[in-house]
CSV table of C-alpha atoms in Angstrom, one decimal:
chain,number,residue,atom,x,y,z
R,242,MET,CA,124.3,80.1,63.9
R,243,THR,CA,123.4,80.5,60.0
R,244,GLY,CA,126.0,78.8,57.9
R,245,THR,CA,127.1,76.1,60.3
R,246,SER,CA,126.4,72.4,59.3
R,247,PRO,CA,123.3,70.9,60.7
R,248,PRO,CA,123.2,68.0,63.2
R,249,ARG,CA,123.2,64.5,61.6
R,250,ALA,CA,119.4,63.8,60.6
R,251,ARG,CA,117.7,60.6,62.1
R,252,SER,CA,117.0,58.1,59.5
R,253,ARG,CA,113.3,58.7,57.9
R,254,GLU,CA,112.2,55.3,59.3
R,255,GLU,CA,113.5,56.4,62.9
R,256,THR,CA,111.6,59.7,62.4
R,257,ILE,CA,108.4,58.1,61.7
R,258,ARG,CA,108.6,55.6,64.3
R,259,ILE,CA,108.9,58.3,66.9
R,260,LEU,CA,106.1,60.5,65.5
R,261,ARG,CA,104.0,57.4,65.6
R,262,ASP,CA,105.3,56.3,69.0
R,263,VAL,CA,104.6,59.6,70.7
R,264,GLY,CA,101.6,60.0,68.9
R,265,VAL,CA,101.5,64.0,69.6
R,266,ILE,CA,102.7,66.5,67.1
R,267,PRO,CA,102.6,69.9,68.5
R,268,VAL,CA,102.2,72.7,65.9
R,269,VAL,CA,103.9,75.8,67.1
R,270,ARG,CA,102.6,79.0,65.9
R,271,CYS,CA,103.9,82.3,67.5
R,272,ASN,CA,105.1,85.6,67.0
R,273,SER,CA,108.8,85.1,67.2
R,274,ALA,CA,111.9,82.7,67.0
R,275,ASP,CA,112.4,83.2,70.5
R,276,ILE,CA,109.0,82.3,71.6
R,277,ALA,CA,109.0,79.1,69.4
R,278,ALA,CA,112.4,78.1,71.2
R,279,HIS,CA,110.8,78.8,74.6
R,280,VAL,CA,107.8,76.8,73.6
R,281,THR,CA,109.7,73.8,72.3
R,282,ASP,CA,112.0,73.6,75.4
R,283,ALA,CA,108.8,73.5,77.3
R,284,LEU,CA,107.4,70.6,75.3
R,285,VAL,CA,110.5,68.7,75.7
R,286,GLU,CA,110.9,69.3,79.4
R,287,ALA,CA,107.4,67.9,79.6
R,288,GLY,CA,108.2,64.6,77.8
R,289,LEU,CA,106.9,65.5,74.4
R,290,PRO,CA,110.1,65.7,72.3
R,291,ILE,CA,108.6,67.0,69.0
R,292,ALA,CA,107.9,70.3,67.7
R,293,GLU,CA,106.4,71.4,64.3
R,294,ILE,CA,107.7,75.2,63.8
R,295,THR,CA,105.4,76.6,61.2
R,296,MET,CA,106.7,78.8,58.3
R,297,THR,CA,104.2,81.5,59.5
R,298,VAL,CA,106.7,82.1,62.6
R,299,PRO,CA,108.8,85.1,62.0
R,300,ASN,CA,112.4,83.8,61.2
R,301,ALA,CA,111.0,80.4,61.5
R,302,ILE,CA,114.2,79.0,59.7
R,303,GLU,CA,116.4,80.5,62.1
R,304,ALA,CA,114.3,78.9,64.9
R,305,ILE,CA,114.5,75.4,63.3
R,306,GLU,CA,118.2,75.8,62.9
R,307,ARG,CA,118.7,77.1,66.7
R,308,LEU,CA,116.6,74.3,67.9
R,309,ALA,CA,118.1,71.6,65.8
R,310,HIS,CA,121.5,72.5,67.2
R,311,ARG,CA,120.2,72.9,70.8
R,312,TYR,CA,118.8,69.3,70.9
R,313,ALA,CA,121.8,67.8,69.0
R,314,SER,CA,123.5,65.1,71.1
R,315,SER,CA,127.1,65.8,71.9
R,316,SER,CA,128.0,62.3,71.3
R,317,ASP,CA,126.9,61.7,68.1
R,318,GLY,CA,125.3,64.7,66.5
R,319,GLU,CA,121.8,62.8,66.5
R,320,GLN,CA,118.9,65.2,67.6
R,321,ARG,CA,117.2,64.4,71.0
R,322,ALA,CA,114.1,65.9,69.9
R,323,LEU,CA,112.4,66.1,66.5
R,324,ILE,CA,112.3,69.6,65.2
R,325,GLY,CA,110.2,69.9,62.1
R,326,ALA,CA,108.9,72.5,59.7
R,327,GLY,CA,105.4,73.1,59.1
R,328,THR,CA,103.0,74.9,56.8
R,329,VAL,CA,105.6,74.3,54.0
R,330,ILE,CA,104.1,75.3,50.9
R,331,ASP,CA,107.0,75.6,48.4
R,332,ALA,CA,110.0,73.8,47.3
R,333,GLU,CA,112.3,76.8,48.4
R,334,PHE,CA,111.1,76.8,52.1
R,335,ALA,CA,111.5,72.9,52.0
R,336,ARG,CA,115.2,73.1,50.9
R,337,ARG,CA,115.7,75.9,53.6
R,338,ALA,CA,114.3,74.0,56.2
R,339,VAL,CA,116.1,70.7,55.3
R,340,LYS,CA,119.5,72.9,55.4
R,341,ALA,CA,118.5,74.3,58.8
R,342,GLY,CA,118.2,70.6,60.1
R,343,ALA,CA,114.5,69.9,60.1
R,344,GLN,CA,113.7,66.3,60.6
R,345,PHE,CA,110.5,66.4,59.3
R,346,ILE,CA,108.2,68.6,56.7
R,347,VAL,CA,104.3,69.1,57.1
R,348,SER,CA,102.1,70.8,54.3
R,349,PRO,CA,98.6,71.9,54.9
R,350,GLY,CA,98.1,70.2,51.4
R,351,LEU,CA,99.7,68.2,48.9
R,352,VAL,CA,102.5,70.1,47.0
R,353,ARG,CA,104.5,67.5,45.1
R,354,GLU,CA,107.6,69.7,44.9
R,355,VAL,CA,107.8,69.8,48.8
R,356,VAL,CA,107.3,66.1,48.9
R,357,ASP,CA,110.2,65.4,46.6
R,358,VAL,CA,112.6,67.9,48.4
R,359,ALA,CA,111.7,66.0,51.5
R,360,ARG,CA,112.1,62.5,50.2
R,361,SER,CA,115.4,63.5,48.3
R,362,ALA,CA,116.9,64.8,51.7
R,363,GLY,CA,115.8,61.4,53.4
R,364,LEU,CA,113.2,63.2,55.7
R,365,ALA,CA,109.8,62.3,56.6
R,366,VAL,CA,107.2,64.2,55.0
R,367,LEU,CA,103.5,64.7,55.9
R,368,PRO,CA,101.2,66.5,53.3
R,369,GLY,CA,97.8,67.6,54.1
R,370,ALA,CA,94.7,66.1,52.7
R,371,LEU,CA,91.1,65.9,53.6
R,372,THR,CA,88.9,63.9,51.0
R,373,PRO,CA,89.5,60.3,49.9
R,374,THR,CA,90.8,61.4,46.7
R,375,GLU,CA,93.2,64.0,48.3
R,376,ILE,CA,94.2,61.2,50.7
R,377,LEU,CA,94.9,58.8,48.0
R,378,ALA,CA,96.8,61.3,46.1
R,379,ALA,CA,99.1,62.4,49.2
R,380,ALA,CA,99.6,58.6,49.5
R,381,GLY,CA,100.7,58.0,46.0
R,382,ALA,CA,103.1,60.9,46.2
R,383,GLY,CA,105.1,59.5,48.6
R,384,ALA,CA,103.6,60.7,52.0
R,385,ASP,CA,104.9,58.9,55.0
R,386,LEU,CA,102.0,60.1,57.0
R,387,VAL,CA,99.0,61.9,56.0
R,388,LYS,CA,97.7,64.9,57.7
R,389,VAL,CA,93.9,65.2,57.6
R,390,PHE,CA,93.0,68.7,57.8
R,391,PRO,CA,90.9,70.5,58.8
R,392,VAL,CA,89.2,67.1,60.5
R,393,GLN,CA,86.7,68.7,63.0
R,394,SER,CA,85.1,70.5,60.2
R,395,VAL,CA,84.1,67.3,58.7
R,396,GLY,CA,82.9,65.1,61.5
R,397,GLY,CA,86.0,64.6,63.5
R,398,ALA,CA,86.8,61.1,64.9
R,399,ASN,CA,83.9,59.7,63.1
R,400,TYR,CA,85.6,60.8,59.9
R,401,ILE,CA,88.8,59.2,60.6
R,402,ARG,CA,86.8,55.9,61.6
R,403,ALA,CA,85.1,56.1,58.2
R,404,LEU,CA,88.3,56.5,56.5
R,405,ARG,CA,89.9,53.4,58.1
R,406,GLY,CA,87.4,51.2,56.2
R,407,PRO,CA,88.9,52.0,52.7
R,408,PHE,CA,92.3,53.1,54.0
R,409,PRO,CA,93.2,50.7,56.9
R,410,ASP,CA,96.8,50.8,56.5
R,411,LEU,CA,97.4,54.5,55.8
R,412,PRO,CA,98.7,56.3,58.7
R,413,LEU,CA,96.4,59.3,59.3
R,414,VAL,CA,97.2,62.3,61.4
R,415,PRO,CA,94.1,64.3,62.2
R,416,THR,CA,94.6,68.0,62.6
R,417,GLY,CA,92.4,71.0,63.1
R,418,GLY,CA,90.1,70.8,65.9
R,419,VAL,CA,92.1,68.3,68.1
R,420,ASP,CA,91.8,69.0,72.0
R,421,LEU,CA,92.4,67.2,75.2
R,422,ASP,CA,88.7,66.0,75.3
R,423,ASN,CA,88.6,64.3,71.7
R,424,THR,CA,92.2,63.1,71.5
R,425,ALA,CA,91.3,59.7,72.9
R,426,GLU,CA,88.6,59.3,70.7
R,427,PHE,CA,90.9,60.0,67.6
R,428,ILE,CA,93.3,57.3,68.6
R,429,ARG,CA,90.4,54.8,69.2
R,430,ALA,CA,89.2,55.8,65.8
R,431,GLY,CA,92.4,54.6,64.3
R,432,ALA,CA,94.6,57.8,64.1
R,433,ALA,CA,98.3,57.2,64.0
R,434,ALA,CA,99.0,60.3,65.8
R,435,VAL,CA,97.2,63.8,66.1
R,436,GLY,CA,98.7,67.3,65.3
R,437,VAL,CA,97.5,69.9,67.9
R,438,GLY,CA,97.9,73.7,67.8
R,439,SER,CA,96.3,76.1,69.9
R,440,GLU,CA,94.6,73.6,72.2
R,441,LEU,CA,98.0,72.7,73.4
R,442,ILE,CA,99.8,76.0,72.7
R,443,SER,CA,97.2,78.5,73.8
R,444,ARG,CA,97.2,82.1,73.0
R,445,GLU,CA,96.5,83.0,76.4
R,446,ALA,CA,99.8,81.1,77.8
R,447,LEU,CA,101.7,82.6,75.0
R,448,ALA,CA,100.7,86.2,76.1
R,449,ARG,CA,101.7,85.6,79.6
R,450,GLY,CA,104.7,83.9,78.9
R,451,ASP,CA,103.4,80.8,81.0
R,452,TYR,CA,105.5,78.0,79.2
R,453,ALA,CA,105.1,75.8,82.5
R,454,ALA,CA,101.2,75.8,81.5
R,455,ILE,CA,102.3,74.8,78.2
R,456,GLY,CA,104.3,71.8,79.3
R,457,ALA,CA,101.7,70.7,81.6
R,458,ARG,CA,99.4,70.5,79.0
R,459,ALA,CA,101.6,68.7,76.8
R,460,SER,CA,102.1,66.1,79.4
R,461,GLN,CA,98.2,65.7,79.4
R,462,PHE,CA,98.0,65.3,75.6
R,463,VAL,CA,100.8,62.6,75.9
R,464,SER,CA,98.8,60.7,78.8
R,465,ALA,CA,95.6,60.8,76.7
R,466,VAL,CA,97.4,59.1,73.7
R,467,LYS,CA,99.0,56.7,76.0
R,468,GLY,CA,95.7,55.7,77.9
R,469,ALA,CA,93.9,55.6,74.4
R,470,ARG,CA,96.2,53.0,73.2
R,471,GLN,CA,96.2,50.8,76.3
R,472,ALA,CA,92.5,50.7,76.0
R,473,VAL,CA,92.4,49.6,72.6
R,474,ALA,CA,95.1,47.1,73.3
R,475,THR,CA,93.1,45.6,76.1
R,476,THR,CA,89.8,45.6,73.9
R,477,LYS,CA,91.9,43.7,71.2
R,478,ARG,CA,93.0,41.1,73.7
R,479,ALA,CA,89.4,40.6,75.3
């Protein structure tokens, strides 16, 4: 498939809207491009139309390209699921991901060259940050959403809640230690979305090839976000 034109990209604004509306960004780390494709299929079938394929997956660019075409609409070329590239730490990987059809780019930290590549291509970009200084730097560099990583190591949802004081309008995506038990708390604390890795796509399920279990878990995370948002809305109306 390499060498074929990527599907028509969504607008950056539309990608951001979907990431925020769905509220769960699955971080796909596994041992092969084939497994990444199977995991993504399970996520989409379960109603979670987003997958962040990390560059630590062998042949990750191939997986992104394959999935970008698989989830392209036959009518207009627009992707029916958002396929992103994660753990992007240099401009070359960012350019390759863009060429393969990635719709958003995620980094564990702020790499300005990666942000520049994504913005030049019209893609959403989520650089990582942890401290208030780093979060401000990421926002100033052009982040569409800021990945707060590793959030559980510095207080979890309470940390996000504290950050909302000085940064009420910055869309924060806590990642690292997010699980089904604390997802709702992160949303109530003000997170725009959550990034979830092994707590959604467990090593045990991958070892068994149990993609149905991954899909079931994905549905639970989506429901947790929806329920938390409904509770927040009800509280605001009261």
